[in-house]
C-alpha atoms as a printed R data frame, in Angstrom:
    type eleno elety resid chain resno        x        y      z
1   ATOM     1    CA   UNK     A     1  -90.244 -104.908 48.514
2   ATOM     2    CA   UNK     A     2  -89.922 -101.997 50.993
3   ATOM     3    CA   UNK     A     3  -92.873 -100.042 52.269
4   ATOM     4    CA   UNK     A     4  -92.165  -96.439 51.285
5   ATOM     5    CA   UNK     A     5  -95.019  -95.050 53.455
6   ATOM     6    CA   UNK     A     6  -94.044  -92.114 55.549
7   ATOM     7    CA   UNK     A     7  -95.139  -92.656 59.229
8   ATOM     8    CA   UNK     A     8  -95.248  -90.224 62.025
9   ATOM     9    CA   UNK     A     9  -92.480  -90.396 64.624
10  ATOM    10    CA   UNK     A    10  -93.109  -92.458 67.658
11  ATOM    11    CA   UNK     A    11  -92.424  -89.808 70.199
12  ATOM    12    CA   UNK     A    12  -94.854  -88.217 72.659
13  ATOM    13    CA   UNK     A    13  -95.376  -84.595 72.907
14  ATOM    14    CA   UNK     A    14  -94.587  -83.053 76.290
15  ATOM    15    CA   UNK     A    15  -97.592  -83.356 78.659
16  ATOM    16    CA   UNK     A    16  -99.699  -85.300 76.176
17  ATOM    17    CA   UNK     A    17 -100.959  -88.771 75.495
18  ATOM    18    CA   UNK     A    18  -99.766  -90.709 72.510
19  ATOM    19    CA   UNK     A    19 -103.280  -90.269 71.037
20  ATOM    20    CA   UNK     A    20 -106.824  -89.800 72.173
21  ATOM    21    CA   UNK     A    21 -107.783  -93.429 71.741
22  ATOM    22    CA   UNK     A    22 -106.628  -94.088 75.303
23  ATOM    23    CA   UNK     A    23 -107.779  -90.779 76.655
24  ATOM    24    CA   UNK     A    24 -110.046  -89.758 79.398
25  ATOM    25    CA   UNK     A    25 -113.894  -89.431 78.780
26  ATOM    26    CA   UNK     A    26 -113.550  -85.731 78.547
27  ATOM    27    CA   UNK     A    27 -110.932  -86.009 75.737
28  ATOM    28    CA   UNK     A    28 -113.121  -88.430 73.962
29  ATOM    29    CA   UNK     A    29 -116.008  -86.010 74.207
30  ATOM    30    CA   UNK     A    30 -113.763  -83.287 72.899
31  ATOM    31    CA   UNK     A    31 -113.135  -85.126 69.610
32  ATOM    32    CA   UNK     A    32 -116.824  -85.976 69.279
33  ATOM    33    CA   UNK     A    33 -117.743  -82.332 69.546
34  ATOM    34    CA   UNK     A    34 -117.431  -79.273 67.467
35  ATOM    35    CA   UNK     A    35 -113.719  -78.337 66.500
36  ATOM    36    CA   UNK     A    36 -114.393  -75.039 64.924
37  ATOM    37    CA   UNK     A    37 -113.069  -72.340 67.211
38  ATOM    38    CA   UNK     A    38 -110.423  -74.729 68.827
39  ATOM    39    CA   UNK     A    39 -106.799  -73.886 68.878
40  ATOM    40    CA   UNK     A    40 -104.804  -76.495 66.959
41  ATOM    41    CA   UNK     A    41 -101.105  -77.102 66.092
42  ATOM    42    CA   UNK     A    42  -99.663  -79.233 63.405
43  ATOM    43    CA   UNK     A    43  -97.829  -81.920 65.504
44  ATOM    44    CA   UNK     A    44  -96.417  -83.809 62.533
45  ATOM    45    CA   UNK     A    45  -96.793  -83.513 58.828
46  ATOM    46    CA   UNK     A    46  -96.092  -86.063 55.922
47  ATOM    47    CA   UNK     A    47  -94.689  -83.075 53.950
48  ATOM    48    CA   UNK     A    48  -91.759  -82.664 56.407
49  ATOM    49    CA   UNK     A    49  -91.364  -80.076 59.198
50  ATOM    50    CA   UNK     A    50  -94.032  -77.416 59.159
51  ATOM    51    CA   UNK     A    51  -94.898  -75.111 62.066
52  ATOM    52    CA   UNK     A    52  -98.445  -74.283 62.223
53  ATOM    53    CA   UNK     A    53 -100.421  -72.924 65.197
54  ATOM    54    CA   UNK     A    54 -103.842  -71.332 64.860
55  ATOM    55    CA   UNK     A    55 -107.512  -71.552 65.325
56  ATOM    56    CA   UNK     A    56 -109.848  -73.813 63.307
57  ATOM    57    CA   UNK     A    57 -112.324  -71.654 61.429
58  ATOM    58    CA   UNK     A    58 -113.826  -74.136 59.082
59  ATOM    59    CA   UNK     A    59 -113.824  -77.927 58.507
60  ATOM    60    CA   UNK     A    60 -114.578  -80.024 55.536
61  ATOM    61    CA   UNK     A    61 -114.561  -83.777 54.938
62  ATOM    62    CA   UNK     A    62 -110.699  -83.753 54.196
63  ATOM    63    CA   UNK     A    63 -109.240  -80.545 55.584
64  ATOM    64    CA   UNK     A    64 -109.289  -77.990 58.379
65  ATOM    65    CA   UNK     A    65 -109.135  -74.257 57.533
66  ATOM    66    CA   UNK     A    66 -106.890  -72.787 60.232
67  ATOM    67    CA   UNK     A    67 -106.502  -69.045 60.873
68  ATOM    68    CA   UNK     A    68 -102.745  -68.365 61.700
69  ATOM    69    CA   UNK     A    69 -100.884  -65.147 62.226
70  ATOM    70    CA   UNK     A    70 -100.172  -65.019 58.461
71  ATOM    71    CA   UNK     A    71 -103.738  -65.791 57.245
72  ATOM    72    CA   UNK     A    72 -105.944  -68.746 56.671
73  ATOM    73    CA   UNK     A    73 -104.361  -72.035 55.685
74  ATOM    74    CA   UNK     A    74 -106.171  -75.058 54.287
75  ATOM    75    CA   UNK     A    75 -104.567  -78.186 55.987
76  ATOM    76    CA   UNK     A    76 -105.436  -81.653 54.683
77  ATOM    77    CA   UNK     A    77 -106.407  -84.069 57.426
78  ATOM    78    CA   UNK     A    78 -104.986  -87.175 56.048
79  ATOM    79    CA   UNK     A    79 -101.135  -87.305 56.292
80  ATOM    80    CA   UNK     A    80 -101.003  -84.989 59.273
81  ATOM    81    CA   UNK     A    81 -101.144  -85.308 63.092
82  ATOM    82    CA   UNK     A    82 -102.899  -82.511 65.028
83  ATOM    83    CA   UNK     A    83 -102.496  -81.459 68.607
84  ATOM    84    CA   UNK     A    84 -105.324  -79.746 70.365
85  ATOM    85    CA   UNK     A    85 -103.793  -77.990 73.417
86  ATOM    86    CA   UNK     A    86 -107.196  -77.418 75.172
87  ATOM    87    CA   UNK     A    87 -107.771  -81.138 75.385
88  ATOM    88    CA   UNK     A    88 -103.937  -82.043 75.687
89  ATOM    89    CA   UNK     A    89 -104.654  -84.594 72.763
90  ATOM    90    CA   UNK     A    90 -103.035  -85.289 69.530
91  ATOM    91    CA   UNK     A    91 -104.840  -87.191 66.873
92  ATOM    92    CA   UNK     A    92 -104.038  -88.613 63.443
93  ATOM    93    CA   UNK     A    93 -105.844  -86.572 60.867
94  ATOM    94    CA   UNK     A    94 -106.940  -89.744 59.012
95  ATOM    95    CA   UNK     A    95 -109.012  -90.566 61.931
96  ATOM    96    CA   UNK     A    96 -110.846  -87.240 61.595
97  ATOM    97    CA   UNK     A    97 -111.263  -87.515 57.783
98  ATOM    98    CA   UNK     A    98 -114.994  -87.578 57.408
99  ATOM    99    CA   UNK     A    99 -117.747  -84.983 57.275
100 ATOM   100    CA   UNK     A   100 -117.899  -83.048 60.536
101 ATOM   101    CA   UNK     A   101 -121.584  -84.059 61.045
102 ATOM   102    CA   UNK     A   102 -120.645  -87.740 60.666
103 ATOM   103    CA   UNK     A   103 -117.601  -87.762 63.044
104 ATOM   104    CA   UNK     A   104 -119.675  -88.619 66.143
105 ATOM   105    CA   UNK     A   105 -120.927  -91.791 64.541
106 ATOM   106    CA   UNK     A   106 -117.491  -92.722 63.159
107 ATOM   107    CA   UNK     A   107 -115.382  -91.969 66.090
108 ATOM   108    CA   UNK     A   108 -117.766  -93.474 68.595
109 ATOM   109    CA   UNK     A   109 -116.926  -96.833 67.085
110 ATOM   110    CA   UNK     A   110 -113.209  -96.231 67.093
111 ATOM   111    CA   UNK     A   111 -112.673  -94.460 70.459
């Protein structure tokens, strides 16, 4: 049987690391901190090409609410790859799929 799972492309974004797992301590601290107020771009989506650039205004266990030029958009974490320009870091949304207050504990083990 074939695996029909859609996977993100294996290409690096210009000037970034493949992910934050091999990142510097400052990038790791970035992911362990508060993401509300940070600029974010949708680097890859399981739903196909979607351009999204905005500021995180709210975060739930499974989604980011991003303020874009056209209004607020609710973007699921799972199935998407996010790029945070201020940290030069892209991260699989599945890694962030937890309650914001529990992210530190969860990611400290992974990163």
